[in-house]
């Protein structure tokens, strides 16, 4: 592998990386969960830039500056809402990781941190989401790009252990 996948437990808004990924909604106007935490920490300039982006479709990704965050950029992606798994949810979640990584690489970013997209209020089953995330990141890291460090930033101990068990 060209780059490295690491697992951390903590608050993604505190990370000093080139980009943190936001588990946003299609409006990009902010919300609860990690989205709310990122907007609170970044300040109102973030929502002002988001207003210029015309939203974001599920599975796609858009980039902004990081404003008051330590992270230089925020990559906003919209995970699928879980409706039982037969509505393309796994493919859409994989696309969130792939499109966020491709956007980071296109901008020459070297480090990126992801939350556990869709596994909060969007109710994607955590085990399946973690498998998809790890597979998508590992596949991306097989191809040469500027990205050297990919972090999965777990909020809960349960998520951290879930990812650690997939990586060992
Ligand atoms: N740092 C890292 N992870 C966090 C943090 C944090 N500060 N806060 C929460 N998490 P969710 P979703 C974890 O619900 O399921 C928003 O309202 C959380 O424990 O934030 O993709 C948006 O606007 C969980 O593991 O995102 C959308 O409407 C993970 O982040 C909707 O929620 C994702 O939980 C998106 O739902």
PDB file of C-alpha atoms and ligand atoms in Angstrom:
ATOM      1  CA  UNK A   1       0.000   0.000   0.000  1.00  0.00           C
ATOM      2  CA  UNK A   2       1.195   3.485  -0.846  1.00  0.00           C
ATOM      3  CA  UNK A   3      -0.593   5.267   2.038  1.00  0.00           C
ATOM      4  CA  UNK A   4      -1.675   4.226   5.520  1.00  0.00           C
ATOM      5  CA  UNK A   5      -5.053   3.619   7.140  1.00  0.00           C
ATOM      6  CA  UNK A   6      -5.205   4.471  10.852  1.00  0.00           C
ATOM      7  CA  UNK A   7      -7.984   4.251  13.429  1.00  0.00           C
ATOM      8  CA  UNK A   8      -8.461   6.833  16.185  1.00  0.00           C
ATOM      9  CA  UNK A   9     -11.113   7.435  18.815  1.00  0.00           C
ATOM     10  CA  UNK A  10     -12.135  11.028  19.465  1.00  0.00           C
ATOM     11  CA  UNK A  11     -13.677  14.221  18.187  1.00  0.00           C
ATOM     12  CA  UNK A  12     -12.954  14.710  14.487  1.00  0.00           C
ATOM     13  CA  UNK A  13     -13.202  18.503  14.818  1.00  0.00           C
ATOM     14  CA  UNK A  14      -9.942  18.536  16.802  1.00  0.00           C
ATOM     15  CA  UNK A  15      -7.788  16.804  14.189  1.00  0.00           C
ATOM     16  CA  UNK A  16      -4.872  18.535  12.500  1.00  0.00           C
ATOM     17  CA  UNK A  17      -5.192  17.061   9.013  1.00  0.00           C
ATOM     18  CA  UNK A  18      -5.531  18.439   5.504  1.00  0.00           C
ATOM     19  CA  UNK A  19      -9.235  17.518   5.426  1.00  0.00           C
ATOM     20  CA  UNK A  20     -11.903  16.151   7.694  1.00  0.00           C
ATOM     21  CA  UNK A  21     -14.938  14.560   6.100  1.00  0.00           C
ATOM     22  CA  UNK A  22     -18.406  15.686   7.127  1.00  0.00           C
ATOM     23  CA  UNK A  23     -21.337  13.246   7.171  1.00  0.00           C
ATOM     24  CA  UNK A  24     -23.683  15.898   5.831  1.00  0.00           C
ATOM     25  CA  UNK A  25     -27.176  15.973   4.353  1.00  0.00           C
ATOM     26  CA  UNK A  26     -28.099  16.951   0.794  1.00  0.00           C
ATOM     27  CA  UNK A  27     -28.719  20.601   1.730  1.00  0.00           C
ATOM     28  CA  UNK A  28     -25.157  21.076   3.100  1.00  0.00           C
ATOM     29  CA  UNK A  29     -26.713  23.588   5.476  1.00  0.00           C
ATOM     30  CA  UNK A  30     -25.646  21.799   8.658  1.00  0.00           C
ATOM     31  CA  UNK A  31     -27.518  19.485  11.001  1.00  0.00           C
ATOM     32  CA  UNK A  32     -26.925  17.394  14.115  1.00  0.00           C
ATOM     33  CA  UNK A  33     -24.294  14.787  14.942  1.00  0.00           C
ATOM     34  CA  UNK A  34     -20.863  15.208  13.422  1.00  0.00           C
ATOM     35  CA  UNK A  35     -22.253  17.746  10.927  1.00  0.00           C
ATOM     36  CA  UNK A  36     -23.385  20.022  13.755  1.00  0.00           C
ATOM     37  CA  UNK A  37     -20.071  19.622  15.582  1.00  0.00           C
ATOM     38  CA  UNK A  38     -18.075  20.523  12.454  1.00  0.00           C
ATOM     39  CA  UNK A  39     -20.180  23.602  11.713  1.00  0.00           C
ATOM     40  CA  UNK A  40     -19.966  24.792  15.338  1.00  0.00           C
ATOM     41  CA  UNK A  41     -16.204  24.414  15.378  1.00  0.00           C
ATOM     42  CA  UNK A  42     -15.609  25.911  11.909  1.00  0.00           C
ATOM     43  CA  UNK A  43     -17.780  28.998  12.437  1.00  0.00           C
ATOM     44  CA  UNK A  44     -20.339  30.734  10.247  1.00  0.00           C
ATOM     45  CA  UNK A  45     -17.996  31.178   7.284  1.00  0.00           C
ATOM     46  CA  UNK A  46     -18.422  27.456   6.629  1.00  0.00           C
ATOM     47  CA  UNK A  47     -22.176  27.632   6.127  1.00  0.00           C
ATOM     48  CA  UNK A  48     -21.666  30.741   3.977  1.00  0.00           C
ATOM     49  CA  UNK A  49     -19.370  28.797   1.628  1.00  0.00           C
ATOM     50  CA  UNK A  50     -21.726  25.793   1.704  1.00  0.00           C
ATOM     51  CA  UNK A  51     -24.548  28.058   0.509  1.00  0.00           C
ATOM     52  CA  UNK A  52     -22.643  28.572  -2.751  1.00  0.00           C
ATOM     53  CA  UNK A  53     -22.406  24.831  -3.509  1.00  0.00           C
ATOM     54  CA  UNK A  54     -26.042  24.023  -4.471  1.00  0.00           C
ATOM     55  CA  UNK A  55     -26.196  21.049  -2.113  1.00  0.00           C
ATOM     56  CA  UNK A  56     -24.736  17.599  -2.661  1.00  0.00           C
ATOM     57  CA  UNK A  57     -26.281  14.361  -3.877  1.00  0.00           C
ATOM     58  CA  UNK A  58     -26.114  11.161  -1.849  1.00  0.00           C
ATOM     59  CA  UNK A  59     -22.792   9.401  -2.473  1.00  0.00           C
ATOM     60  CA  UNK A  60     -21.112  12.535  -3.866  1.00  0.00           C
ATOM     61  CA  UNK A  61     -18.614  14.882  -2.195  1.00  0.00           C
ATOM     62  CA  UNK A  62     -17.801  18.605  -2.217  1.00  0.00           C
ATOM     63  CA  UNK A  63     -14.869  20.475  -0.702  1.00  0.00           C
ATOM     64  CA  UNK A  64     -14.696  23.731   1.291  1.00  0.00           C
ATOM     65  CA  UNK A  65     -12.140  25.479   3.431  1.00  0.00           C
ATOM     66  CA  UNK A  66     -11.861  24.561   7.101  1.00  0.00           C
ATOM     67  CA  UNK A  67     -12.080  28.101   8.534  1.00  0.00           C
ATOM     68  CA  UNK A  68     -11.644  27.929  12.344  1.00  0.00           C
ATOM     69  CA  UNK A  69     -10.939  24.199  12.342  1.00  0.00           C
ATOM     70  CA  UNK A  70      -7.378  22.944  12.557  1.00  0.00           C
ATOM     71  CA  UNK A  71      -8.183  20.968   9.422  1.00  0.00           C
ATOM     72  CA  UNK A  72      -7.450  23.009   6.299  1.00  0.00           C
ATOM     73  CA  UNK A  73     -10.498  21.702   4.423  1.00  0.00           C
ATOM     74  CA  UNK A  74     -13.824  20.007   4.966  1.00  0.00           C
ATOM     75  CA  UNK A  75     -14.999  17.419   2.456  1.00  0.00           C
ATOM     76  CA  UNK A  76     -18.769  17.174   2.704  1.00  0.00           C
ATOM     77  CA  UNK A  77     -20.313  13.892   1.647  1.00  0.00           C
ATOM     78  CA  UNK A  78     -23.858  12.612   2.018  1.00  0.00           C
ATOM     79  CA  UNK A  79     -24.288   9.055   3.189  1.00  0.00           C
ATOM     80  CA  UNK A  80     -27.363   6.993   2.397  1.00  0.00           C
ATOM     81  CA  UNK A  81     -30.242   6.681   4.839  1.00  0.00           C
ATOM     82  CA  UNK A  82     -30.633   2.973   5.671  1.00  0.00           C
ATOM     83  CA  UNK A  83     -33.907   1.582   4.304  1.00  0.00           C
ATOM     84  CA  UNK A  84     -33.100  -2.115   4.708  1.00  0.00           C
ATOM     85  CA  UNK A  85     -30.151  -2.399   2.328  1.00  0.00           C
ATOM     86  CA  UNK A  86     -32.020  -3.142  -0.887  1.00  0.00           C
ATOM     87  CA  UNK A  87     -32.015   0.428  -2.151  1.00  0.00           C
ATOM     88  CA  UNK A  88     -28.365   0.750  -3.118  1.00  0.00           C
ATOM     89  CA  UNK A  89     -27.258   1.771   0.371  1.00  0.00           C
ATOM     90  CA  UNK A  90     -23.970  -0.237   0.332  1.00  0.00           C
ATOM     91  CA  UNK A  91     -22.940   1.120  -3.083  1.00  0.00           C
ATOM     92  CA  UNK A  92     -23.830   4.673  -2.078  1.00  0.00           C
ATOM     93  CA  UNK A  93     -21.814   4.409   1.134  1.00  0.00           C
ATOM     94  CA  UNK A  94     -18.836   3.042  -0.821  1.00  0.00           C
ATOM     95  CA  UNK A  95     -19.202   5.982  -3.227  1.00  0.00           C
ATOM     96  CA  UNK A  96     -18.995   8.433  -0.290  1.00  0.00           C
ATOM     97  CA  UNK A  97     -15.556   7.062   0.627  1.00  0.00           C
ATOM     98  CA  UNK A  98     -14.354   6.779  -2.973  1.00  0.00           C
ATOM     99  CA  UNK A  99     -15.508  10.250  -4.013  1.00  0.00           C
ATOM    100  CA  UNK A 100     -14.144  11.907  -0.851  1.00  0.00           C
ATOM    101  CA  UNK A 101     -10.741  10.255  -1.333  1.00  0.00           C
ATOM    102  CA  UNK A 102     -10.643  11.132  -5.036  1.00  0.00           C
ATOM    103  CA  UNK A 103     -11.510  14.760  -4.274  1.00  0.00           C
ATOM    104  CA  UNK A 104      -8.790  14.955  -1.616  1.00  0.00           C
ATOM    105  CA  UNK A 105      -6.230  13.472  -4.007  1.00  0.00           C
ATOM    106  CA  UNK A 106      -7.299  15.848  -6.788  1.00  0.00           C
ATOM    107  CA  UNK A 107      -6.543  18.759  -4.444  1.00  0.00           C
ATOM    108  CA  UNK A 108      -3.156  17.314  -3.537  1.00  0.00           C
ATOM    109  CA  UNK A 109      -4.111  16.669   0.094  1.00  0.00           C
ATOM    110  CA  UNK A 110      -1.905  14.316   2.079  1.00  0.00           C
ATOM    111  CA  UNK A 111      -4.067  13.508   5.105  1.00  0.00           C
ATOM    112  CA  UNK A 112      -7.800  12.983   5.568  1.00  0.00           C
ATOM    113  CA  UNK A 113     -10.009  11.830   8.440  1.00  0.00           C
ATOM    114  CA  UNK A 114     -13.437  10.214   8.106  1.00  0.00           C
ATOM    115  CA  UNK A 115     -16.217   9.800  10.670  1.00  0.00           C
ATOM    116  CA  UNK A 116     -18.355   6.638  10.547  1.00  0.00           C
ATOM    117  CA  UNK A 117     -20.605   7.960   7.781  1.00  0.00           C
ATOM    118  CA  UNK A 118     -24.338   7.056   7.903  1.00  0.00           C
ATOM    119  CA  UNK A 119     -24.062   5.045  11.138  1.00  0.00           C
ATOM    120  CA  UNK A 120     -25.697   7.683  13.359  1.00  0.00           C
ATOM    121  CA  UNK A 121     -29.151   9.055  12.576  1.00  0.00           C
ATOM    122  CA  UNK A 122     -29.019   7.505   9.088  1.00  0.00           C
ATOM    123  CA  UNK A 123     -28.998   4.063  10.797  1.00  0.00           C
ATOM    124  CA  UNK A 124     -26.627   2.151   8.477  1.00  0.00           C
ATOM    125  CA  UNK A 125     -25.592  -1.045  10.352  1.00  0.00           C
ATOM    126  CA  UNK A 126     -22.202  -0.345  11.903  1.00  0.00           C
ATOM    127  CA  UNK A 127     -20.512  -3.684  11.070  1.00  0.00           C
ATOM    128  CA  UNK A 128     -21.383  -3.519   7.388  1.00  0.00           C
ATOM    129  CA  UNK A 129     -20.487   0.175   7.209  1.00  0.00           C
ATOM    130  CA  UNK A 130     -17.046  -0.507   8.685  1.00  0.00           C
ATOM    131  CA  UNK A 131     -16.358  -3.303   6.179  1.00  0.00           C
ATOM    132  CA  UNK A 132     -17.327  -1.036   3.295  1.00  0.00           C
ATOM    133  CA  UNK A 133     -15.189   1.825   4.626  1.00  0.00           C
ATOM    134  CA  UNK A 134     -12.090  -0.323   5.106  1.00  0.00           C
ATOM    135  CA  UNK A 135     -12.443  -1.982   1.691  1.00  0.00           C
ATOM    136  CA  UNK A 136     -12.938   1.341  -0.086  1.00  0.00           C
ATOM    137  CA  UNK A 137      -9.980   3.007   1.635  1.00  0.00           C
ATOM    138  CA  UNK A 138      -7.654   0.039   1.111  1.00  0.00           C
ATOM    139  CA  UNK A 139      -8.582  -0.152  -2.577  1.00  0.00           C
ATOM    140  CA  UNK A 140      -7.953   3.560  -2.997  1.00  0.00           C
ATOM    141  CA  UNK A 141      -4.579   3.364  -1.287  1.00  0.00           C
ATOM    142  CA  UNK A 142      -3.420   0.768  -3.825  1.00  0.00           C
ATOM    143  CA  UNK A 143      -3.156   3.487  -6.462  1.00  0.00           C
ATOM    144  CA  UNK A 144      -0.454   6.155  -6.194  1.00  0.00           C
ATOM    145  CA  UNK A 145      -1.738   9.573  -5.075  1.00  0.00           C
ATOM    146  CA  UNK A 146      -0.776  12.473  -2.811  1.00  0.00           C
ATOM    147  CA  UNK A 147      -2.749  10.898   0.050  1.00  0.00           C
ATOM    148  CA  UNK A 148      -0.419   9.363   2.611  1.00  0.00           C
ATOM    149  CA  UNK A 149      -2.618   9.141   5.721  1.00  0.00           C
ATOM    150  CA  UNK A 150      -6.258   8.124   5.943  1.00  0.00           C
ATOM    151  CA  UNK A 151      -7.754   8.168   9.432  1.00  0.00           C
ATOM    152  CA  UNK A 152     -11.063   6.702  10.532  1.00  0.00           C
ATOM    153  CA  UNK A 153     -12.020   8.832  13.535  1.00  0.00           C
ATOM    154  CA  UNK A 154     -14.425   6.805  15.665  1.00  0.00           C
ATOM    155  CA  UNK A 155     -16.507   8.623  18.253  1.00  0.00           C
ATOM    156  CA  UNK A 156     -17.315   5.544  20.320  1.00  0.00           C
ATOM    157  CA  UNK A 157     -15.119   2.848  21.802  1.00  0.00           C
ATOM    158  CA  UNK A 158     -17.353   0.241  20.142  1.00  0.00           C
ATOM    159  CA  UNK A 159     -16.618   1.704  16.715  1.00  0.00           C
ATOM    160  CA  UNK A 160     -12.889   1.930  17.428  1.00  0.00           C
ATOM    161  CA  UNK A 161     -12.816  -1.760  18.421  1.00  0.00           C
ATOM    162  CA  UNK A 162     -14.883  -2.679  15.369  1.00  0.00           C
ATOM    163  CA  UNK A 163     -12.338  -1.016  13.046  1.00  0.00           C
ATOM    164  CA  UNK A 164      -9.333  -2.336  14.934  1.00  0.00           C
ATOM    165  CA  UNK A 165     -10.631  -5.876  14.556  1.00  0.00           C
ATOM    166  CA  UNK A 166     -11.002  -5.366  10.799  1.00  0.00           C
ATOM    167  CA  UNK A 167      -7.466  -4.047  10.471  1.00  0.00           C
ATOM    168  CA  UNK A 168      -5.579  -6.718  12.381  1.00  0.00           C
TER     169      UNK A 168
HETATM  170  N1  LIG B   1     -16.363  13.360  15.853  1.00  0.00           N
HETATM  171  C1  LIG B   1     -16.369  12.136  15.265  1.00  0.00           C
HETATM  172  N2  LIG B   1     -17.496  11.418  15.079  1.00  0.00           N
HETATM  173  C2  LIG B   1     -18.656  11.946  15.530  1.00  0.00           C
HETATM  174  C3  LIG B   1     -18.734  13.215  16.154  1.00  0.00           C
HETATM  175  C4  LIG B   1     -17.512  13.934  16.308  1.00  0.00           C
HETATM  176  N3  LIG B   1     -17.476  15.148  16.879  1.00  0.00           N
HETATM  177  N4  LIG B   1     -20.044  13.449  16.479  1.00  0.00           N
HETATM  178  C5  LIG B   1     -20.739  12.359  16.084  1.00  0.00           C
HETATM  179  N5  LIG B   1     -19.912  11.456  15.523  1.00  0.00           N
HETATM  180  P1  LIG B   1     -24.247  11.209  12.349  1.00  0.00           P
HETATM  181  P2  LIG B   1     -25.166  10.203   9.708  1.00  0.00           P
HETATM  182  C6  LIG B   1     -20.225  10.130  14.938  1.00  0.00           C
HETATM  183  O1  LIG B   1     -25.603  11.020  12.920  1.00  0.00           O
HETATM  184  O2  LIG B   1     -25.661   8.941  10.315  1.00  0.00           O
HETATM  185  C7  LIG B   1     -26.765  15.088  10.521  1.00  0.00           C
HETATM  186  O3  LIG B   1     -27.847  15.740  11.113  1.00  0.00           O
HETATM  187  C8  LIG B   1     -21.463   9.410  15.404  1.00  0.00           C
HETATM  188  O4  LIG B   1     -21.223   8.786  16.665  1.00  0.00           O
HETATM  189  O5  LIG B   1     -23.522  12.471  12.641  1.00  0.00           O
HETATM  190  O6  LIG B   1     -24.356  10.132   8.438  1.00  0.00           O
HETATM  191  C9  LIG B   1     -26.569  15.451   9.072  1.00  0.00           C
HETATM  192  O7  LIG B   1     -26.918  16.791   8.809  1.00  0.00           O
HETATM  193  C10 LIG B   1     -21.632   8.391  14.288  1.00  0.00           C
HETATM  194  O8  LIG B   1     -20.745   7.280  14.506  1.00  0.00           O
HETATM  195  O9  LIG B   1     -24.279  11.106  10.708  1.00  0.00           O
HETATM  196  C11 LIG B   1     -27.478  14.491   8.364  1.00  0.00           C
HETATM  197  O10 LIG B   1     -28.804  14.949   8.333  1.00  0.00           O
HETATM  198  C12 LIG B   1     -21.120   9.133  13.050  1.00  0.00           C
HETATM  199  O11 LIG B   1     -20.450  10.293  13.551  1.00  0.00           O
HETATM  200  C13 LIG B   1     -27.402  13.253   9.225  1.00  0.00           C
HETATM  201  O12 LIG B   1     -27.043  13.694  10.533  1.00  0.00           O
HETATM  202  C14 LIG B   1     -22.196   9.557  12.079  1.00  0.00           C
HETATM  203  O13 LIG B   1     -23.361   9.957  12.785  1.00  0.00           O
HETATM  204  C15 LIG B   1     -26.329  12.305   8.742  1.00  0.00           C
HETATM  205  O14 LIG B   1     -26.430  11.107   9.462  1.00  0.00           O
END
